[in-house]
Protein backbone atom coordinates (compact mmCIF):
# COMPACT_ATOMS: atom_id res chain seq x y z
CA MET A 1 117.44 102.82 89.62
CA SER A 2 115.97 102.54 86.18
CA GLY A 3 112.39 103.34 85.34
CA MET A 4 111.95 106.08 87.92
CA ALA A 5 109.61 108.80 86.80
CA SER A 6 111.28 112.14 86.42
CA GLY A 7 110.58 114.51 89.25
CA SER A 8 109.96 111.73 91.76
CA LEU A 9 112.20 110.80 94.63
CA SER A 10 112.02 107.74 96.81
CA SER A 11 111.17 108.76 100.34
CA VAL A 12 112.94 105.72 101.80
CA PRO A 13 116.56 105.75 100.60
CA ASN A 14 117.57 102.98 103.03
CA GLY A 15 114.68 100.71 102.06
CA LYS A 16 114.45 97.94 99.49
CA ILE A 17 111.50 97.77 97.11
CA ILE A 18 109.94 94.32 97.39
CA ASP A 19 107.20 92.54 95.51
CA PHE A 20 103.64 92.58 96.78
CA ASP A 21 100.88 89.97 96.61
CA ARG A 22 97.83 92.20 96.70
CA ALA A 23 97.02 95.91 96.57
CA GLU A 24 93.48 97.22 96.90
CA LEU A 25 91.50 100.24 97.97
CA ARG A 26 89.35 99.98 101.06
CA ARG A 27 87.11 102.27 102.99
CA VAL A 28 87.52 102.23 106.74
CA PRO A 29 84.34 102.64 108.82
CA PHE A 30 83.92 106.10 110.36
CA GLN A 31 86.80 107.51 108.29
CA ASP A 32 86.45 109.86 105.35
CA SER A 33 89.66 108.83 103.68
CA LEU A 34 90.14 106.02 101.21
CA TYR A 35 92.93 103.64 102.21
CA LEU A 36 95.41 101.60 100.20
CA TRP A 37 95.88 98.10 101.67
CA VAL A 38 98.87 96.06 100.53
CA SER A 39 99.94 92.56 101.49
CA ALA A 40 103.52 91.54 100.82
CA ARG A 41 106.10 88.99 101.91
CA THR A 42 108.91 90.55 103.86
CA PRO A 43 112.39 89.06 103.29
CA GLY A 44 112.48 87.93 106.93
CA THR A 45 111.16 88.69 110.39
CA SER A 46 113.78 91.39 110.92
CA PHE A 47 112.21 93.56 108.20
CA GLU A 48 109.48 96.12 108.58
CA LEU A 49 107.03 96.65 105.73
CA ARG A 50 106.27 100.24 104.81
CA LEU A 51 104.17 101.95 102.15
CA ALA A 52 106.25 104.92 101.07
CA PRO A 53 104.67 107.64 98.91
CA ARG A 54 107.13 109.23 96.50
CA ILE A 55 107.87 112.92 96.69
CA TYR A 56 106.80 115.07 93.72
CA HIS A 57 107.22 118.70 92.73
CA ASP A 58 103.95 118.67 90.78
CA ARG A 59 100.94 116.41 91.18
CA PRO A 60 101.40 113.45 88.79
CA ASP A 61 98.72 111.45 86.96
CA TYR A 62 99.41 108.48 89.22
CA TRP A 63 101.06 109.05 92.59
CA GLY A 64 103.71 106.39 93.14
CA ILE A 65 103.60 104.49 96.43
CA GLU A 66 106.52 102.11 96.97
CA VAL A 67 106.20 98.79 98.79
CA VAL A 68 109.39 98.86 100.85
CA ALA A 69 111.12 96.56 103.34
CA ILE A 70 113.33 98.27 105.87
CA GLY A 71 115.80 96.18 107.82
CA ALA A 72 115.32 96.45 111.55
CA SER A 73 118.41 96.18 113.70
CA GLN A 74 118.73 92.64 114.97
CA ALA A 75 119.45 91.81 118.56
CA ASP A 76 122.87 90.34 119.27
CA ASN A 77 121.30 87.12 120.50
CA ASP A 78 119.11 86.72 117.40
CA THR A 79 120.06 83.39 115.87
CA GLY A 80 118.06 84.00 112.71
CA ILE A 81 116.11 80.80 113.25
CA GLY A 82 112.54 81.11 112.08
CA ALA A 83 113.36 84.16 109.97
CA GLU A 84 111.34 82.93 107.00
CA ALA A 85 109.33 85.41 105.01
CA ASP A 86 106.09 86.56 106.60
CA ILE A 87 103.05 87.88 104.79
CA VAL A 88 102.34 91.29 106.27
CA GLU A 89 99.56 93.79 105.57
CA ARG A 90 99.97 97.55 105.72
CA SER A 91 97.60 100.39 104.95
CA VAL A 92 98.01 104.08 104.29
CA PRO A 93 95.35 106.82 103.99
CA LEU A 94 95.36 108.29 100.49
CA SER A 95 94.43 111.87 101.35
CA GLY A 96 97.07 114.15 99.88
CA ILE A 97 98.92 111.40 97.99
CA THR A 98 96.60 110.79 95.07
CA GLY A 99 97.47 111.78 91.53
CA THR A 100 95.03 113.36 89.10
CA ARG A 101 94.05 109.88 87.86
CA GLY A 102 94.93 107.65 90.80
CA ILE A 103 97.90 105.87 92.34
CA SER A 104 100.54 103.42 91.21
CA VAL A 105 101.65 100.76 93.66
CA ILE A 106 105.33 100.05 92.99
CA GLY A 107 106.78 96.64 93.81
CA ALA A 108 109.95 94.89 92.74
CA ASN A 109 108.35 92.89 89.91
CA GLN A 110 105.17 94.78 89.13
CA THR A 111 103.54 98.17 89.20
CA LYS A 112 99.78 98.28 89.65
CA LEU A 113 97.88 101.35 88.47
CA ILE A 114 94.69 102.00 90.42
CA GLU A 115 92.28 104.53 88.98
CA ILE A 116 90.55 106.70 91.56
CA ASP A 117 87.66 108.81 90.35
CA SER A 118 87.04 112.09 92.09
CA GLY A 119 83.82 110.69 93.52
CA SER A 120 85.83 108.29 95.68
CA PHE A 121 86.73 111.06 98.11
């Protein structure tokens, strides 16, 4: 894959990076952690959407979080009818996966840098 930052490894080797529609930070009531919420279109109903933080040796400026579709095993009797793309939302708590300046949400056609000041935690 081109454009991968040195020192980072995808944590989902069997996944496929897909594009996302929206990525935003949200606070969840009664939780200390800040959450990343992403909405994306999965390639079909047999795919599971996952937010996969990359693995780093040293803390980067922006911690990469990949928007990944993982193919679920289809049942033998699955005809594939109605397997159009679905918009799915996923969230992940950002504690422990934030770079010194923030995060970068990595999709197939765009990367969105989100600054997180230290007061956000």
